[in-house]
Coordinates of C-alpha atoms in Angstrom, one line a residue:
M1 CA 11.4 18.8 -18.5
T2 CA 12.3 17.1 -14.9
A3 CA 12.2 12.9 -15.1
R4 CA 9.4 11.5 -14.0
P5 CA 9.8 9.2 -11.0
P6 CA 9.3 5.7 -11.1
F7 CA 6.0 4.8 -10.6
V8 CA 4.1 1.8 -8.8
D9 CA 0.4 1.8 -9.7
A10 CA -1.4 1.2 -6.7
H11 CA -5.0 0.2 -8.6
L12 CA -5.5 -1.0 -11.7
H13 CA -7.8 -3.7 -13.5
M14 CA -7.2 -6.2 -15.8
W15 CA -9.8 -8.7 -17.2
D16 CA -10.0 -11.7 -19.7
R17 CA -14.1 -11.4 -20.8
G18 CA -13.6 -15.2 -22.4
R19 CA -12.0 -16.8 -19.3
L20 CA -14.1 -15.1 -16.1
R21 CA -17.2 -13.3 -15.8
Y22 CA -17.8 -9.6 -15.2
P23 CA -21.4 -8.8 -15.2
W24 CA -20.7 -5.1 -14.2
L25 CA -19.0 -4.9 -17.5
D26 CA -22.3 -5.6 -19.5
E27 CA -23.8 -2.8 -17.4
A28 CA -25.5 0.5 -19.3
G29 CA -22.5 3.2 -20.1
K30 CA -19.5 0.3 -19.6
A31 CA -18.9 -0.2 -23.1
P32 CA -15.7 2.2 -23.8
I33 CA -14.4 -0.1 -20.8
A34 CA -16.0 -3.7 -21.8
D35 CA -13.2 -5.1 -24.0
S36 CA -10.6 -7.6 -22.4
Y37 CA -7.7 -5.3 -20.7
L38 CA -4.3 -7.3 -20.7
P39 CA -0.7 -6.2 -19.4
A40 CA 0.1 -5.4 -23.0
D41 CA -3.1 -2.8 -23.3
Y42 CA -2.0 -1.5 -19.8
V43 CA 2.0 -0.6 -21.0
R44 CA 0.8 0.5 -24.1
E45 CA -1.5 3.2 -22.2
A46 CA 0.8 4.1 -19.5
A47 CA 4.0 4.4 -21.4
A48 CA 5.0 7.7 -20.5
W49 CA 4.6 7.1 -16.9
N50 CA 7.7 5.2 -16.3
V51 CA 6.2 2.1 -14.8
V52 CA 8.0 -0.5 -12.5
G53 CA 5.4 -2.3 -10.5
A54 CA 1.7 -2.1 -10.1
V55 CA -1.1 -3.9 -7.9
H56 CA -4.5 -5.3 -9.6
V57 CA -7.2 -4.9 -7.1
E58 CA -10.0 -7.3 -7.7
A59 CA -12.1 -6.4 -10.7
G60 CA -15.1 -7.1 -10.0
A61 CA -15.6 -10.6 -11.3
H62 CA -18.5 -12.4 -10.8
P63 CA -17.6 -14.0 -6.9
G64 CA -18.0 -17.2 -8.5
D65 CA -14.5 -16.5 -9.9
A66 CA -12.9 -15.4 -7.4
A67 CA -10.5 -18.0 -6.9
G68 CA -10.2 -18.1 -11.5
E69 CA -9.2 -14.6 -11.0
T70 CA -6.3 -15.1 -8.4
R71 CA -4.9 -18.1 -10.8
W72 CA -5.3 -16.3 -13.7
L73 CA -3.5 -13.2 -12.5
D74 CA -0.6 -15.7 -11.1
E75 CA -0.6 -16.8 -14.7
L76 CA -0.3 -13.2 -16.3
S77 CA 2.5 -12.1 -13.9
A78 CA 4.8 -14.8 -14.5
D79 CA 4.3 -14.7 -18.6
A80 CA 4.1 -11.0 -18.2
G81 CA 5.5 -9.4 -15.4
L82 CA 2.8 -7.3 -14.7
P83 CA 0.8 -7.4 -12.1
T84 CA 3.0 -7.2 -9.7
A85 CA 0.8 -8.0 -6.6
M86 CA -2.6 -8.3 -6.6
V87 CA -5.5 -7.8 -4.0
A88 CA -8.2 -10.5 -3.7
Y89 CA -11.6 -10.6 -3.3
V90 CA -13.6 -12.4 -0.7
A91 CA -16.6 -11.7 1.1
L92 CA -15.7 -10.8 5.0
D93 CA -19.1 -12.1 5.9
D94 CA -19.2 -15.4 4.0
P95 CA -19.8 -18.4 6.2
E96 CA -16.4 -19.7 4.2
V97 CA -14.7 -17.0 4.8
E98 CA -11.7 -19.0 6.6
A99 CA -10.8 -21.4 3.8
K100 CA -11.2 -18.8 1.1
L101 CA -8.6 -16.3 2.9
A102 CA -6.4 -19.2 3.2
F103 CA -7.1 -19.9 -0.3
H104 CA -5.8 -16.5 -1.5
A105 CA -3.0 -15.9 1.0
G106 CA -1.7 -19.3 -0.5
H107 CA -0.5 -17.0 -3.4
A108 CA 2.6 -15.4 -3.2
R109 CA 1.4 -12.5 -5.4
V110 CA -1.8 -11.7 -3.0
R111 CA -1.1 -8.8 -0.7
G112 CA -4.5 -8.3 0.5
I113 CA -8.6 -8.7 0.3
R114 CA -11.0 -6.0 -1.2
H115 CA -14.7 -6.6 -0.4
M116 CA -16.5 -3.7 -1.8
V117 CA -18.9 -2.4 1.1
N118 CA -20.6 0.4 -1.0
W119 CA -23.8 1.5 1.1
H120 CA -25.4 4.4 0.9
P121 CA -28.1 5.6 3.6
T122 CA -30.4 7.8 0.7
D123 CA -29.5 6.5 -2.5
P124 CA -30.1 2.4 -2.7
G125 CA -29.3 2.4 -6.7
R126 CA -25.8 3.4 -5.9
A127 CA -25.3 0.8 -3.1
A128 CA -23.1 -2.4 -3.7
Q129 CA -24.7 -3.8 -0.6
P130 CA -28.3 -3.8 1.6
R131 CA -26.9 -3.0 4.8
D132 CA -23.8 -1.1 5.9
L133 CA -21.3 -4.5 6.5
T134 CA -18.5 -2.1 8.5
R135 CA -21.3 -2.5 11.2
D136 CA -22.1 -6.0 10.5
D137 CA -21.3 -8.7 13.4
A138 CA -20.2 -11.6 10.6
W139 CA -18.4 -9.3 8.4
R140 CA -16.4 -7.8 11.4
R141 CA -15.3 -11.2 12.4
G142 CA -14.2 -12.1 8.9
Y143 CA -12.2 -9.2 8.8
A144 CA -10.5 -10.2 12.3
L145 CA -9.2 -13.0 10.3
L146 CA -7.3 -10.8 8.0
A147 CA -3.9 -10.7 10.4
R148 CA -3.8 -14.4 10.4
H149 CA -3.1 -14.5 7.5
G150 CA -0.6 -11.6 7.0
L151 CA -3.6 -9.7 4.3
S152 CA -4.0 -5.9 4.3
F153 CA -7.6 -4.5 3.6
D154 CA -9.0 -2.2 0.8
Y155 CA -11.4 -0.1 1.6
H156 CA -14.0 1.1 -0.6
G157 CA -17.3 2.3 0.7
F158 CA -19.1 5.9 0.7
P159 CA -18.4 8.5 3.1
P160 CA -20.9 7.9 5.7
Q161 CA -19.3 4.4 6.3
L162 CA -16.2 5.9 7.2
A163 CA -16.8 5.6 10.7
G164 CA -17.8 2.6 10.9
M165 CA -14.5 1.8 9.2
A166 CA -12.5 3.7 11.7
E167 CA -14.2 1.5 14.5
V168 CA -13.3 -1.5 12.6
A169 CA -9.4 -0.1 11.9
A170 CA -8.9 0.7 15.6
L171 CA -10.0 -2.6 16.5
H172 CA -7.2 -4.5 14.5
P173 CA -4.1 -2.5 14.2
D174 CA -2.0 -5.5 12.9
T175 CA -4.2 -5.1 9.4
P176 CA -2.8 -2.7 7.6
V177 CA -5.7 -0.5 5.6
I178 CA -5.7 1.3 2.5
V179 CA -8.5 3.4 1.4
D180 CA -9.4 3.4 -2.1
H181 CA -10.2 6.4 -4.2
L182 CA -9.7 9.2 -1.8
A183 CA -12.6 8.1 0.4
L184 CA -15.1 8.5 -2.6
P185 CA -15.8 12.3 -1.7
I186 CA -18.4 13.1 -3.8
V187 CA -19.3 16.7 -3.8
A188 CA -23.2 16.0 -4.3
D189 CA -23.4 14.3 -0.8
G190 CA -21.9 16.9 1.4
L191 CA -18.5 17.0 2.6
E192 CA -18.4 16.7 6.1
A193 CA -18.9 12.4 6.4
W194 CA -15.9 12.3 4.5
R195 CA -13.9 15.1 6.6
D196 CA -14.6 13.4 9.4
G197 CA -13.8 9.9 8.0
I198 CA -11.0 10.6 6.6
T199 CA -9.3 12.2 9.8
R200 CA -10.4 9.3 12.1
L201 CA -8.7 7.4 9.9
A202 CA -5.7 9.3 9.5
A203 CA -4.6 9.0 13.0
M204 CA -4.2 5.5 12.6
P205 CA -0.6 5.1 11.5
H206 CA -1.8 1.7 9.9
V207 CA -4.2 3.4 7.4
A208 CA -3.1 4.8 4.1
I209 CA -5.1 5.9 0.8
K210 CA -4.8 6.1 -2.6
L211 CA -4.9 9.4 -5.4
S212 CA -7.0 7.6 -7.8
G213 CA -11.0 7.1 -9.0
A214 CA -10.4 10.9 -9.9
G215 CA -13.3 10.6 -12.3
F216 CA -16.1 9.9 -9.4
V217 CA -14.9 12.5 -7.2
G218 CA -15.6 15.9 -9.8
A219 CA -14.3 20.0 -8.4
P220 CA -13.1 20.9 -6.3
F221 CA -10.7 18.0 -6.9
G222 CA -7.5 19.9 -6.1
D223 CA -9.2 20.6 -2.8
I224 CA -9.6 17.2 -2.6
V225 CA -6.1 15.8 -2.9
R226 CA -4.2 18.7 -0.6
E227 CA -6.8 17.9 2.4
V228 CA -6.0 13.8 2.1
I229 CA -2.2 14.8 1.9
D230 CA -2.6 17.3 5.0
R231 CA -4.3 14.5 6.8
F232 CA -2.1 11.6 5.9
G233 CA 1.1 13.1 4.9
T234 CA 3.4 12.0 2.4
R235 CA 4.7 8.6 3.6
R236 CA 0.6 7.1 3.5
V237 CA -0.6 8.4 0.5
M238 CA -0.4 6.8 -2.8
V239 CA -1.0 7.9 -6.7
A240 CA -3.0 5.1 -8.6
S241 CA -4.4 5.2 -12.2
N242 CA -7.3 3.1 -11.8
F243 CA -7.4 1.9 -15.2
P244 CA -9.1 0.5 -17.4
T245 CA -12.1 2.0 -15.2
D246 CA -11.3 6.1 -15.3
R247 CA -10.9 5.5 -18.8
L248 CA -14.8 6.7 -18.7
F249 CA -13.6 10.1 -17.5
A250 CA -10.2 10.5 -19.4
T251 CA -7.1 9.2 -20.6
M252 CA -4.4 7.9 -19.0
D253 CA -2.1 10.6 -19.5
E254 CA -4.9 13.3 -18.5
T255 CA -5.7 11.3 -15.5
L256 CA -2.2 11.0 -14.1
G257 CA -1.2 14.7 -15.3
A258 CA -3.6 15.9 -13.5
Y259 CA -1.8 14.1 -10.4
E260 CA 1.2 15.4 -11.6
A261 CA 0.5 19.0 -11.9
L262 CA -1.3 18.5 -8.2
L263 CA 2.1 17.3 -6.5
A264 CA 4.3 19.5 -8.7
D265 CA 5.7 21.4 -5.5
F266 CA 6.4 18.6 -3.5
S267 CA 9.9 18.1 -3.1
E268 CA 12.0 15.2 -5.1
D269 CA 12.0 13.2 -2.3
E270 CA 8.2 13.6 -1.1
R271 CA 7.6 13.0 -5.2
R272 CA 9.3 9.7 -5.5
D273 CA 7.2 8.7 -2.3
L274 CA 3.8 9.6 -3.7
W275 CA 4.7 8.0 -6.9
G276 CA 6.1 4.8 -5.8
R277 CA 8.0 3.9 -2.8
N278 CA 5.1 4.3 -0.4
A279 CA 3.0 1.3 -2.9
N280 CA 6.4 -0.6 -2.9
T281 CA 6.3 -0.6 1.2
L282 CA 2.7 -0.7 1.7
Y283 CA 1.9 -3.6 -0.4
R284 CA 5.2 -5.6 0.0
L285 CA 6.5 -5.4 -3.2
G286 CA 10.2 -5.8 -2.8
L287 CA 11.2 -3.2 -5.4
T288 CA 14.5 -1.4 -5.1
L289 CA 13.6 2.2 -5.6

């Protein structure tokens, strides 16, 4: 078997239930991932995958614990070497957004911000927000501050919001955008808005996307991955585990093995980009790969 390329996991989560609050982990169906998840747990699950770095994306901690999450992760990284970098939480429509961005940007390992904007036009039960924040004036003003602090933006929203996100991204070419979880192409919703949205975003060189969140997508997963790479190319796509969340659907080996199989026909150089070098570059990790 060919040696696996160095893997920079572009999207993982950790949580300490004794230190921070994570209300969503107490919801129905979350029991398999509800226990604390620390660097040693991740290293054990990812042992077969040649992990050389990892990016922690805010893990849905209580908004009042966002600053505490960044402080805690900084301590973890200093002690355990993981995570390598982090994407913190700030609500971009918060009246105190400027001060909160400055706080997180003041931590050397923070590279970006994620404010999940999930809003669904026909199924409010799946929404994290009561309105489409990508079209909200206050949210857009907060977004405009990201470049001032040298921060990227991780986008997590439903396909009907991709057009709005594309408008915002076009207005702020100095703010790198990284689209989480293949832009959530949930087949039951139809793929027209998703396809149109990723086409718009892929046309902008400061936008990248993650192969992650496979469990939320479903069939035809292989076709989705190929479409994403066709549009973004192999220099703006990153493999990510989304663990432990994706353990709700499959093991780490099954999850990453699915990506490995789909990417097997790419050249060694392209696979090294997809598995590690792109995340290293886009999240400014400074690793030698």
